[in-house]
Short mmCIF file of C-alpha atoms in Angstrom, two decimals:
data_model
loop_
_atom_site.label_atom_id
_atom_site.label_comp_id
_atom_site.label_asym_id
_atom_site.label_seq_id
_atom_site.Cartn_x
_atom_site.Cartn_y
_atom_site.Cartn_z
CA MET A 112 19.71 22.99 9.38
CA SER A 113 21.41 20.23 11.30
CA ARG A 114 24.96 19.30 10.44
CA MET A 115 27.55 16.66 11.09
CA GLN A 116 29.51 17.69 14.17
CA ARG A 117 32.82 16.61 15.53
CA PRO A 118 33.05 15.70 19.21
CA ASP A 119 34.69 19.05 20.02
CA ASP A 120 31.75 21.13 18.77
CA GLU A 121 30.14 23.47 21.26
CA GLU A 122 26.56 22.33 20.55
CA THR A 123 24.93 19.05 21.47
CA PRO A 124 26.65 16.71 19.03
CA LEU A 125 25.04 14.44 16.50
CA LEU A 126 28.20 12.35 16.68
CA GLN A 127 29.04 11.28 20.17
CA ARG A 128 30.53 8.39 22.09
CA SER A 129 28.07 5.63 22.91
CA GLY A 130 27.10 5.54 26.57
CA SER A 131 29.00 8.70 27.55
CA PRO A 132 28.31 12.43 27.49
CA PRO A 133 29.84 14.51 24.70
CA ARG A 134 33.20 16.03 25.48
CA ARG A 135 36.16 17.62 23.76
CA GLN A 136 38.38 15.14 22.02
CA ASP A 137 40.34 14.50 18.89
CA PRO A 138 39.08 11.91 16.41
CA ALA A 139 38.60 8.69 18.27
CA PRO A 140 41.30 6.06 18.42
CA ASP A 141 40.58 2.80 16.69
CA HIS A 142 39.28 0.96 19.75
CA HIS A 143 36.39 3.40 20.21
CA VAL A 144 33.16 3.46 18.19
CA GLU A 145 31.31 6.71 17.60
CA VAL A 146 27.49 6.62 17.60
CA ILE A 147 25.66 8.92 15.19
CA ASP A 148 22.03 9.75 15.81
CA PHE A 149 19.53 12.56 15.23
CA SER A 150 19.55 15.41 17.71
CA LYS A 151 16.32 16.54 19.35
CA GLU A 152 15.73 19.37 16.88
CA ASP A 153 17.41 17.84 13.87
CA ASP A 154 15.43 18.85 10.79
CA SER A 155 16.97 16.06 8.76
CA ASN A 156 15.02 13.61 10.93
CA PRO A 157 11.99 12.74 8.74
CA LYS A 158 9.68 12.85 11.75
CA LEU A 159 10.71 16.48 12.34
CA TRP A 160 10.47 17.65 8.74
CA PRO A 161 8.16 20.62 8.12
CA ARG A 162 4.69 19.47 7.14
CA ARG A 163 5.05 20.82 3.60
CA ARG A 164 8.17 18.71 3.10
CA LYS A 165 6.41 15.60 4.39
CA MET A 166 3.35 16.22 2.25
CA MET A 167 5.43 16.53 -0.91
CA ASN A 168 6.74 13.01 -0.26
CA VAL A 169 3.19 11.84 0.45
CA PHE A 170 1.94 13.41 -2.79
CA VAL A 171 4.53 11.67 -4.96
CA ILE A 172 4.08 8.22 -3.44
CA ALA A 173 0.28 8.58 -3.25
CA LEU A 174 0.27 9.32 -6.98
CA MET A 175 2.31 6.15 -7.55
CA ALA A 176 -0.12 4.23 -5.34
CA ILE A 177 -3.04 5.50 -7.45
CA LEU A 178 -1.49 4.92 -10.88
CA SER A 179 -0.39 1.32 -10.49
CA PRO A 180 -3.83 0.06 -9.29
CA LEU A 181 -5.52 2.36 -11.83
CA ALA A 182 -3.52 0.61 -14.55
CA SER A 183 -4.88 -2.72 -13.31
CA SER A 184 -8.42 -1.87 -14.40
CA MET A 185 -8.18 1.02 -16.86
CA PHE A 186 -8.26 -1.24 -19.91
CA THR A 187 -11.17 -3.43 -18.71
CA PRO A 188 -13.82 -1.48 -20.71
CA GLY A 189 -11.85 -2.41 -23.82
CA ILE A 190 -11.55 -6.14 -23.11
CA GLY A 191 -13.92 -7.01 -25.96
CA GLU A 192 -12.21 -4.67 -28.44
CA ILE A 193 -8.75 -5.95 -27.44
CA ALA A 194 -9.87 -9.56 -27.91
CA LYS A 195 -11.10 -8.80 -31.46
CA CYS A 196 -7.98 -6.80 -32.34
CA LEU A 197 -5.61 -9.53 -31.14
CA ASN A 198 -7.69 -12.44 -32.44
CA THR A 199 -8.18 -14.04 -29.07
CA THR A 200 -10.84 -14.64 -26.42
CA GLN A 201 -11.98 -12.27 -23.71
CA ALA A 202 -10.86 -14.83 -21.12
CA ALA A 203 -7.31 -14.63 -22.51
CA VAL A 204 -7.37 -10.83 -22.25
CA ILE A 205 -8.62 -11.07 -18.66
CA GLY A 206 -5.40 -13.06 -18.11
CA ALA A 207 -3.54 -9.76 -18.51
CA THR A 208 -5.45 -8.45 -15.49
CA THR A 209 -4.81 -11.66 -13.56
CA GLY A 210 -1.06 -11.53 -14.21
CA TYR A 211 -0.93 -7.84 -13.31
CA VAL A 212 -2.86 -8.12 -10.05
CA VAL A 213 -0.95 -11.24 -8.92
CA THR A 214 2.45 -9.60 -9.41
CA LEU A 215 1.07 -6.44 -7.82
CA GLY A 216 0.89 -8.62 -4.69
CA VAL A 217 4.10 -10.59 -5.22
CA GLY A 218 6.16 -7.44 -5.79
CA PRO A 219 5.89 -6.08 -2.23
CA MET A 220 7.23 -9.37 -0.84
CA ILE A 221 10.56 -8.48 -2.47
CA LEU A 222 10.47 -4.69 -2.83
CA ALA A 223 9.36 -3.91 0.74
CA PRO A 224 12.29 -5.68 2.47
CA LEU A 225 14.69 -4.25 -0.12
CA SER A 226 13.53 -0.76 0.89
CA GLU A 227 14.43 -1.67 4.48
CA THR A 228 17.95 -2.44 3.25
CA PHE A 229 18.70 0.12 0.53
CA GLY A 230 16.20 2.85 1.39
CA ARG A 231 12.83 3.96 0.10
CA ARG A 232 13.81 6.45 -2.60
CA GLU A 233 16.09 4.12 -4.58
CA LEU A 234 13.37 1.51 -4.86
CA TYR A 235 10.68 4.03 -5.79
CA MET A 236 12.68 5.58 -8.59
CA TRP A 237 14.11 2.44 -10.18
CA CYS A 238 10.85 0.51 -10.05
CA PHE A 239 8.51 3.26 -11.19
CA THR A 240 10.80 4.15 -14.09
CA ILE A 241 10.66 0.53 -15.29
CA PHE A 242 6.90 0.45 -14.68
CA THR A 243 6.48 3.51 -16.90
CA LEU A 244 8.56 2.03 -19.72
CA LEU A 245 6.60 -1.25 -19.61
CA GLN A 246 3.45 0.59 -20.71
CA ILE A 247 5.03 0.96 -24.18
CA PRO A 248 5.16 -2.76 -25.13
CA ALA A 249 1.60 -3.10 -23.82
CA ALA A 250 0.48 -0.34 -26.19
CA LEU A 251 2.34 -1.92 -29.11
CA ALA A 252 1.44 -5.55 -28.30
CA PRO A 253 0.92 -7.53 -31.55
CA ASN A 254 -0.64 -10.49 -29.71
CA VAL A 255 -2.17 -11.38 -26.36
CA GLU A 256 0.99 -13.13 -25.16
CA THR A 257 2.98 -9.90 -25.40
CA LEU A 258 0.21 -8.00 -23.65
CA VAL A 259 0.02 -10.50 -20.78
CA ALA A 260 3.83 -10.56 -20.38
CA ALA A 261 4.16 -6.76 -20.38
CA ARG A 262 1.30 -6.40 -17.92
CA THR A 263 2.64 -9.10 -15.61
CA PHE A 264 6.07 -7.47 -15.31
CA ALA A 265 4.46 -4.04 -14.99
CA GLY A 266 2.43 -5.23 -12.01
CA PHE A 267 5.60 -6.28 -10.20
CA PHE A 268 7.44 -2.99 -10.63
CA GLY A 269 4.31 -0.88 -10.21
CA SER A 270 3.71 -2.42 -6.80
CA VAL A 271 6.48 -0.26 -5.31
CA GLY A 272 4.01 2.48 -4.30
CA ILE A 273 1.91 -0.07 -2.42
CA ALA A 274 4.94 -1.94 -1.07
CA ASN A 275 6.70 1.02 0.51
CA GLY A 276 4.00 3.64 1.05
CA GLY A 277 3.02 2.48 4.53
CA GLY A 278 6.65 2.28 5.59
CA THR A 279 7.35 5.76 4.22
CA LEU A 280 4.44 7.26 6.16
CA SER A 281 5.63 5.45 9.27
CA ASP A 282 9.05 7.05 8.74
CA MET A 283 7.58 10.56 8.78
CA PHE A 284 4.50 10.63 11.02
CA ALA A 285 3.90 9.88 14.70
CA PRO A 286 1.23 7.27 15.55
CA SER A 287 -1.12 9.92 16.95
CA GLU A 288 -1.44 11.64 13.54
CA ARG A 289 -0.76 8.82 11.10
CA ALA A 290 -4.20 7.38 10.37
CA SER A 291 -5.65 10.55 8.81
CA ILE A 292 -2.71 10.96 6.44
CA PHE A 293 -2.72 7.24 5.75
CA GLY A 294 -6.40 7.41 4.84
CA TRP A 295 -5.73 9.75 1.92
CA TYR A 296 -2.73 7.72 0.80
CA LEU A 297 -4.76 4.48 0.89
CA LEU A 298 -7.30 5.98 -1.49
CA GLY A 299 -4.77 5.06 -4.19
CA PRO A 300 -5.02 1.25 -4.02
CA LEU A 301 -8.80 1.58 -3.67
CA LEU A 302 -9.72 4.53 -5.87
CA GLY A 303 -7.28 3.59 -8.65
CA PRO A 304 -9.15 0.44 -9.74
CA THR A 305 -12.42 2.38 -9.41
CA ILE A 306 -11.66 5.38 -11.63
CA GLY A 307 -9.58 3.29 -14.05
CA PRO A 308 -12.57 1.82 -15.91
CA LEU A 309 -14.30 5.22 -16.03
CA LEU A 310 -11.28 6.83 -17.72
CA GLY A 311 -10.63 3.73 -19.79
CA GLY A 312 -14.20 3.63 -21.05
CA ILE A 313 -13.91 7.19 -22.35
CA VAL A 314 -10.53 6.51 -23.98
CA VAL A 315 -11.65 3.26 -25.61
CA GLU A 316 -14.84 4.82 -26.95
CA LYS A 317 -13.32 8.10 -28.19
CA LEU A 318 -9.91 6.80 -29.32
CA ASP A 319 -8.99 3.09 -29.06
CA TRP A 320 -7.57 0.65 -26.52
CA HIS A 321 -3.92 1.34 -27.46
CA TRP A 322 -4.31 4.87 -26.12
CA VAL A 323 -5.08 3.53 -22.65
CA PHE A 324 -1.43 2.49 -22.39
CA TRP A 325 -0.04 5.57 -24.16
CA ILE A 326 -1.86 7.81 -21.69
CA LEU A 327 -0.54 5.68 -18.81
CA THR A 328 2.99 6.11 -20.24
CA ILE A 329 2.64 9.89 -20.23
CA VAL A 330 1.06 10.22 -16.79
CA CYS A 331 3.43 7.73 -15.14
CA GLY A 332 6.36 9.51 -16.82
CA VAL A 333 5.29 12.79 -15.21
CA ASN A 334 5.00 11.04 -11.83
CA THR A 335 8.51 9.61 -12.27
CA LEU A 336 9.93 13.06 -13.03
CA LEU A 337 8.24 14.48 -9.93
CA GLY A 338 9.92 11.73 -7.93
CA PHE A 339 13.36 12.52 -9.32
CA PHE A 340 13.00 16.18 -8.35
CA PHE A 341 10.98 16.11 -5.13
CA LEU A 342 11.00 12.67 -3.50
CA GLU A 343 13.39 12.47 -0.52
CA GLU A 344 14.79 9.54 1.42
CA SER A 345 12.79 9.02 4.62
CA TYR A 346 14.16 5.78 6.07
CA ALA A 347 16.16 6.80 9.15
CA PRO A 348 18.70 3.90 9.10
CA VAL A 349 19.71 4.80 5.53
CA ILE A 350 20.03 8.51 6.38
CA LEU A 351 22.14 7.72 9.44
CA ALA A 352 24.27 5.20 7.51
CA LYS A 353 25.12 7.95 5.02
CA ARG A 354 26.12 10.18 7.92
CA CYS A 355 28.42 7.46 9.18
CA ASP A 356 30.01 7.23 5.72
CA GLU A 357 30.47 11.01 5.64
CA ALA A 358 32.02 11.03 9.12
CA ALA A 359 34.47 8.28 8.21
CA LYS A 360 35.54 10.18 5.10
CA MET A 361 35.68 13.55 6.90
CA TYR A 362 37.90 12.32 9.73
CA ASN A 363 39.82 9.78 7.64
CA GLN A 364 38.65 6.92 9.83
CA PRO A 365 37.57 3.36 8.96
CA ARG A 366 33.79 3.06 8.45
CA SER A 367 33.74 0.53 11.32
CA GLN A 368 34.57 3.41 13.68
CA TYR A 369 31.06 4.80 13.25
CA THR A 370 27.65 3.32 13.88
CA PHE A 371 24.08 4.38 14.59
CA PRO A 372 21.43 2.99 16.95
CA ASN A 373 20.34 -0.54 16.01
CA GLU A 374 22.63 -0.69 12.98
CA ASP A 375 22.72 -4.11 11.36
CA SER A 376 26.44 -4.68 10.80
CA ARG A 377 26.09 -8.11 9.22
CA PRO A 378 27.34 -8.64 5.64
CA LEU A 379 25.07 -7.32 2.89
CA SER A 380 24.35 -10.81 1.57
CA THR A 381 23.14 -11.90 5.02
CA LYS A 382 21.01 -8.78 5.44
CA LEU A 383 19.44 -9.28 2.02
CA LEU A 384 18.64 -12.92 2.70
CA ILE A 385 17.02 -12.11 6.04
CA ALA A 386 15.19 -9.10 4.58
CA ILE A 387 13.71 -11.08 1.68
CA GLN A 388 12.50 -13.76 4.09
CA ARG A 389 10.94 -11.25 6.49
CA PRO A 390 7.47 -10.83 4.90
CA THR A 391 7.09 -14.58 4.50
CA LYS A 392 8.18 -15.10 8.10
CA ILE A 393 5.57 -12.60 9.30
CA LEU A 394 2.85 -14.18 7.17
CA LEU A 395 3.61 -17.74 8.29
CA THR A 396 3.96 -17.04 12.02
CA GLN A 397 1.48 -14.26 12.85
CA PRO A 398 -2.16 -15.40 13.22
CA ILE A 399 -3.52 -11.87 13.21
CA VAL A 400 -1.77 -11.06 9.92
CA GLN A 401 -3.03 -14.33 8.44
CA VAL A 402 -6.66 -13.69 9.34
CA MET A 403 -6.72 -10.02 8.38
CA ALA A 404 -4.85 -10.79 5.14
CA LEU A 405 -7.56 -13.33 4.35
CA TYR A 406 -10.20 -10.72 5.16
CA GLN A 407 -8.60 -8.26 2.73
CA ALA A 408 -8.28 -11.06 0.17
CA VAL A 409 -12.05 -11.62 0.25
CA ILE A 410 -12.60 -7.87 -0.13
CA PHE A 411 -10.20 -7.55 -3.08
CA SER A 412 -11.61 -10.68 -4.74
CA THR A 413 -15.07 -9.15 -4.53
CA MET A 414 -13.87 -5.77 -5.79
CA TYR A 415 -12.06 -7.13 -8.86
CA SER A 416 -14.88 -9.59 -9.57
CA LEU A 417 -17.27 -6.66 -9.54
CA TYR A 418 -15.09 -4.55 -11.82
CA THR A 419 -14.48 -7.32 -14.37
CA ASN A 420 -18.20 -8.23 -14.56
CA MET A 421 -19.68 -4.74 -14.75
CA GLN A 422 -19.86 -4.82 -18.55
CA GLU A 423 -21.53 -8.22 -18.63
CA ILE A 424 -24.13 -7.13 -16.07
CA TYR A 425 -25.00 -3.63 -17.26
CA MET A 426 -24.48 -3.82 -21.04
CA GLY A 427 -26.87 -6.77 -21.32
CA ASP A 428 -30.57 -7.12 -20.49
CA PRO A 429 -32.32 -5.15 -19.09
CA TYR A 430 -29.90 -2.19 -18.87
CA HIS A 431 -28.23 -1.98 -22.34
CA MET A 432 -25.72 0.67 -21.26
CA THR A 433 -22.86 1.96 -23.41
CA THR A 434 -19.20 1.48 -22.52
CA THR A 435 -18.96 5.05 -21.20
CA GLN A 436 -22.13 4.66 -19.12
CA VAL A 437 -20.81 1.45 -17.55
CA GLY A 438 -17.52 3.22 -16.82
CA ALA A 439 -19.44 5.94 -14.97
CA LEU A 440 -20.92 3.32 -12.61
CA TYR A 441 -17.47 2.73 -11.13
CA VAL A 442 -17.76 6.16 -9.50
CA ALA A 443 -20.24 4.77 -6.94
CA PRO A 444 -17.75 2.76 -4.83
CA GLY A 445 -15.36 5.70 -5.22
CA ILE A 446 -17.93 7.92 -3.51
CA GLY A 447 -17.97 5.42 -0.65
CA PHE A 448 -14.18 5.59 -0.43
CA LEU A 449 -14.21 9.38 -0.22
CA LEU A 450 -17.00 9.49 2.35
CA ALA A 451 -15.08 7.03 4.52
CA VAL A 452 -11.87 9.06 4.30
CA TRP A 453 -13.72 12.27 5.20
CA PHE A 454 -15.88 10.96 8.03
CA LEU A 455 -14.55 7.64 9.33
CA VAL A 456 -10.78 7.72 8.92
CA PRO A 457 -10.21 10.75 11.23
CA GLN A 458 -12.01 8.78 13.94
CA ILE A 459 -9.28 6.11 13.81
CA ASP A 460 -6.74 8.57 15.25
CA THR A 461 -9.32 10.03 17.64
CA THR A 462 -10.22 6.58 18.99
CA TYR A 463 -6.56 5.56 19.21
CA ASN A 464 -5.59 8.69 21.18
CA THR A 465 -8.63 8.43 23.47
CA LEU A 466 -7.89 4.81 24.37
CA ALA A 467 -4.19 5.57 24.82
CA LYS A 468 -4.98 8.29 27.38
CA ARG A 469 -6.88 5.76 29.48
CA THR A 470 -3.79 3.58 29.97
CA PRO A 471 -1.52 4.16 32.99
CA ASP A 472 1.48 5.08 30.83
CA GLY A 473 -0.52 6.93 28.18
CA GLN A 474 0.87 4.70 25.44
CA GLY A 475 -1.23 3.36 22.58
CA LYS A 476 -1.43 -0.25 21.41
CA PRO A 477 -1.93 -1.60 17.88
CA GLU A 478 -5.32 -2.98 18.92
CA TYR A 479 -6.55 0.58 19.48
CA ARG A 480 -6.65 0.94 15.66
CA LEU A 481 -9.34 -1.71 15.25
CA PRO A 482 -12.64 -0.31 16.65
CA MET A 483 -13.54 1.46 13.40
CA ALA A 484 -13.05 -1.80 11.50
CA ASN A 485 -16.33 -3.02 12.97
CA VAL A 486 -18.19 -0.51 10.80
CA GLY A 487 -16.86 -2.25 7.71
CA ALA A 488 -17.52 -5.67 9.20
CA VAL A 489 -21.24 -4.81 9.18
CA LEU A 490 -21.46 -2.83 5.93
CA LEU A 491 -19.59 -5.25 3.66
CA PRO A 492 -21.95 -8.25 3.87
CA VAL A 493 -25.04 -6.02 3.93
CA SER A 494 -23.96 -4.23 0.75
CA MET A 495 -23.02 -7.46 -1.01
CA PHE A 496 -26.36 -9.17 -0.32
CA TRP A 497 -28.08 -5.96 -1.43
CA PHE A 498 -26.14 -5.96 -4.72
CA ALA A 499 -26.64 -9.69 -5.29
CA TRP A 500 -30.42 -9.74 -5.18
CA THR A 501 -31.12 -6.41 -6.88
CA ILE A 502 -29.07 -7.70 -9.81
CA GLU A 503 -30.73 -11.13 -9.70
CA TYR A 504 -34.21 -9.58 -9.91
CA LYS A 505 -33.12 -6.99 -12.50
CA THR A 506 -34.27 -3.95 -10.53
CA HIS A 507 -33.42 -0.41 -11.65
CA TRP A 508 -29.69 0.07 -12.08
CA ALA A 509 -29.61 2.74 -9.34
CA ALA A 510 -30.93 0.22 -6.79
CA SER A 511 -28.02 -2.14 -7.36
CA ILE A 512 -25.23 0.37 -7.91
CA SER A 513 -26.08 2.38 -4.78
CA SER A 514 -25.13 -0.65 -2.69
CA THR A 515 -21.55 -0.27 -3.90
CA ILE A 516 -21.32 3.09 -2.10
CA LEU A 517 -21.76 1.22 1.20
CA TRP A 518 -19.32 -1.39 -0.07
CA GLY A 519 -16.68 1.29 -0.71
CA PHE A 520 -17.23 2.83 2.72
CA GLY A 521 -16.86 -0.53 4.45
CA GLN A 522 -13.80 -1.44 2.41
CA VAL A 523 -11.92 1.67 3.55
CA SER A 524 -12.78 1.03 7.20
CA ILE A 525 -11.24 -2.46 7.06
CA PHE A 526 -8.32 -1.60 4.81
CA ASN A 527 -7.22 1.52 6.69
CA THR A 528 -7.48 0.11 10.21
CA VAL A 529 -5.63 -3.08 9.27
CA GLN A 530 -2.77 -1.25 7.54
CA ASN A 531 -2.38 1.05 10.54
CA TYR A 532 -2.42 -1.99 12.81
CA TYR A 533 0.45 -3.53 10.82
CA ILE A 534 2.48 -0.32 11.08
CA ASP A 535 2.02 -0.04 14.85
CA ALA A 536 2.67 -3.72 15.51
CA PHE A 537 5.80 -4.06 13.36
CA SER A 538 7.21 -0.51 13.49
CA GLN A 539 10.60 -0.48 11.69
CA TYR A 540 9.54 -3.42 9.52
CA ALA A 541 6.08 -2.06 8.71
CA ALA A 542 6.71 -2.31 4.97
CA SER A 543 7.39 -6.04 5.28
CA ALA A 544 4.25 -6.57 7.38
CA ILE A 545 2.11 -4.72 4.85
CA ALA A 546 3.72 -6.76 2.07
CA ALA A 547 2.82 -9.98 3.91
CA GLY A 548 -0.83 -8.96 3.84
CA ALA A 549 -0.66 -7.67 0.26
CA ILE A 550 0.46 -10.98 -1.27
CA ILE A 551 -2.65 -12.84 -0.14
CA ARG A 552 -5.15 -10.17 -1.18
CA SER A 553 -3.52 -9.67 -4.58
CA LEU A 554 -3.29 -13.39 -5.33
CA PHE A 555 -6.97 -13.80 -4.56
CA GLY A 556 -7.88 -10.52 -6.24
CA GLY A 557 -6.07 -11.60 -9.40
CA VAL A 558 -7.17 -15.24 -9.59
CA VAL A 559 -10.76 -15.28 -8.31
CA PRO A 560 -12.24 -12.99 -11.02
CA ALA A 561 -11.09 -15.47 -13.66
CA PHE A 562 -13.52 -18.02 -12.18
CA THR A 563 -16.48 -15.77 -11.43
CA PRO A 564 -18.12 -16.02 -14.89
CA ALA A 565 -18.40 -19.79 -14.39
CA LEU A 566 -19.61 -19.22 -10.80
CA PHE A 567 -22.37 -16.86 -11.92
CA GLY A 568 -23.28 -19.14 -14.79
CA LYS A 569 -23.86 -22.00 -12.36
CA LEU A 570 -25.39 -20.20 -9.36
CA GLY A 571 -26.79 -17.06 -10.94
CA TYR A 572 -26.00 -13.53 -9.78
CA GLY A 573 -28.08 -13.78 -6.61
CA TRP A 574 -26.38 -16.75 -4.98
CA GLY A 575 -23.07 -16.13 -6.74
CA TRP A 576 -22.61 -12.65 -5.26
CA SER A 577 -24.16 -13.82 -1.98
CA LEU A 578 -21.26 -16.27 -1.65
CA PHE A 579 -18.96 -13.26 -1.25
CA GLY A 580 -21.40 -11.85 1.30
CA PHE A 581 -21.34 -15.07 3.35
CA LEU A 582 -17.51 -14.99 3.40
CA CYS A 583 -17.69 -11.43 4.77
CA VAL A 584 -20.13 -12.60 7.47
CA LEU A 585 -17.72 -15.38 8.42
CA LEU A 586 -14.84 -12.94 8.89
CA ALA A 587 -16.87 -10.11 10.46
CA PRO A 588 -16.04 -11.03 14.11
CA ALA A 589 -12.27 -10.77 13.50
CA PRO A 590 -11.83 -7.08 14.48
CA LEU A 591 -13.76 -7.59 17.75
CA LEU A 592 -11.79 -10.72 18.64
CA PHE A 593 -8.45 -9.07 17.97
CA MET A 594 -9.43 -5.96 19.92
CA LYS A 595 -9.90 -8.19 22.95
CA TYR A 596 -7.24 -10.88 22.48
CA GLY A 597 -4.81 -9.26 20.02
CA GLU A 598 -2.15 -8.25 22.54
CA ARG A 599 -2.14 -11.72 24.07
CA ILE A 600 -1.81 -13.31 20.63
CA ARG A 601 1.06 -11.00 19.66
CA GLU A 602 2.95 -11.83 22.84
CA ARG A 603 2.44 -15.55 22.37
CA PHE A 604 3.63 -15.51 18.75
CA ALA A 605 6.40 -12.91 19.13
CA ILE A 606 9.23 -13.34 16.61
CA GLU A 607 12.70 -11.91 16.02
CA LEU A 608 12.84 -9.98 12.74
#
């Protein structure tokens, strides 16, 4: 176990004078500043933690990242029942999903930069505790306004797992091994909305819609308790800042006598202002983030449009399925997600490491994450056209639903490669970069499904769903273009964060 060492310790010190070798000395006089950093074999450095310790952190945050998106869709099989119970329209109940998904995207714009100021663990625990408690007013909602309000606030606080997960993994894992771990973590934002309706359909049919939120309260409460006991701080600047505080107290020195590499010594108010602006700054100035965020927005719009229209499609002519049967159909894209994580995601690291070895210095580039995205660029439009016209011509349900397996596979290939690209390109501020992309996809994912019933009513399912396919075709060249010109674009639009 590493420890805080005074400058006169025999071993290589963790606390040593900046720019000079360690040597025997009494506590430094006021005009010197001591620099605290991790030693080479310091097991308090998150990147050097034992794998079991890292994976416990991954487990807790991955569970958060599953539960908050799962909550976005778990009640959708009960939309009709909720509308009758609350004396309102189904469109008004869908507003609860819209509010939730929109704030699920807005939340990271605030929570991600806050985690880069106060640390990951504090944000996780405060936000997920509030998220858990907000399931209670949703369960007890006497009217649709209360339901929409509770869901909207829940989306904001529940977004913490999505906001900070990528940053937390970046804290703990080296680039050469990150994509495979990240693939399993990213199943949460994708698999959550997929299994939510399946579970919700069973709950609504066997119990009633209120129990959807009571079950979420229980499960999220367990996740919160796991976080309190097992989740550890992984953000190196926060860990080192605490060491500086301990050193100042131990040696009875002013806190200004101690620093750590790249410490931001500006006032807290200034740091907060800059931190809150960081995701917006990235989004407004980085063309690659803008385009890939738009790509993900189209994907999420399609996904949530699919999930909110499943009942309308498969409970009517010619399928006449029950609520539980429709819920089971959501498994199909989930199968695609799992197949992609098993077979495609490991190739992201393999490709990255292979391309890195070909460079003179052996160093990888963010663009080396993108080759596998081209798989999704092909599969997404193909699967959407397939779904569109099998539904339009009312073919057997298996013919249409099997296309969503390809859709799920393609979605993972885009989502995973882009998130890894953000982490590599923005390093210390990876959480803010991921948040910049999340706001666009969640806004579109929350708003677009509210308009799809009118779209399908006017164009029919064939051309209506094909519209999503054409958007995917339009964006398909993006990974190839950024593989070739990405580095040049990053250099041209470099910014100070």
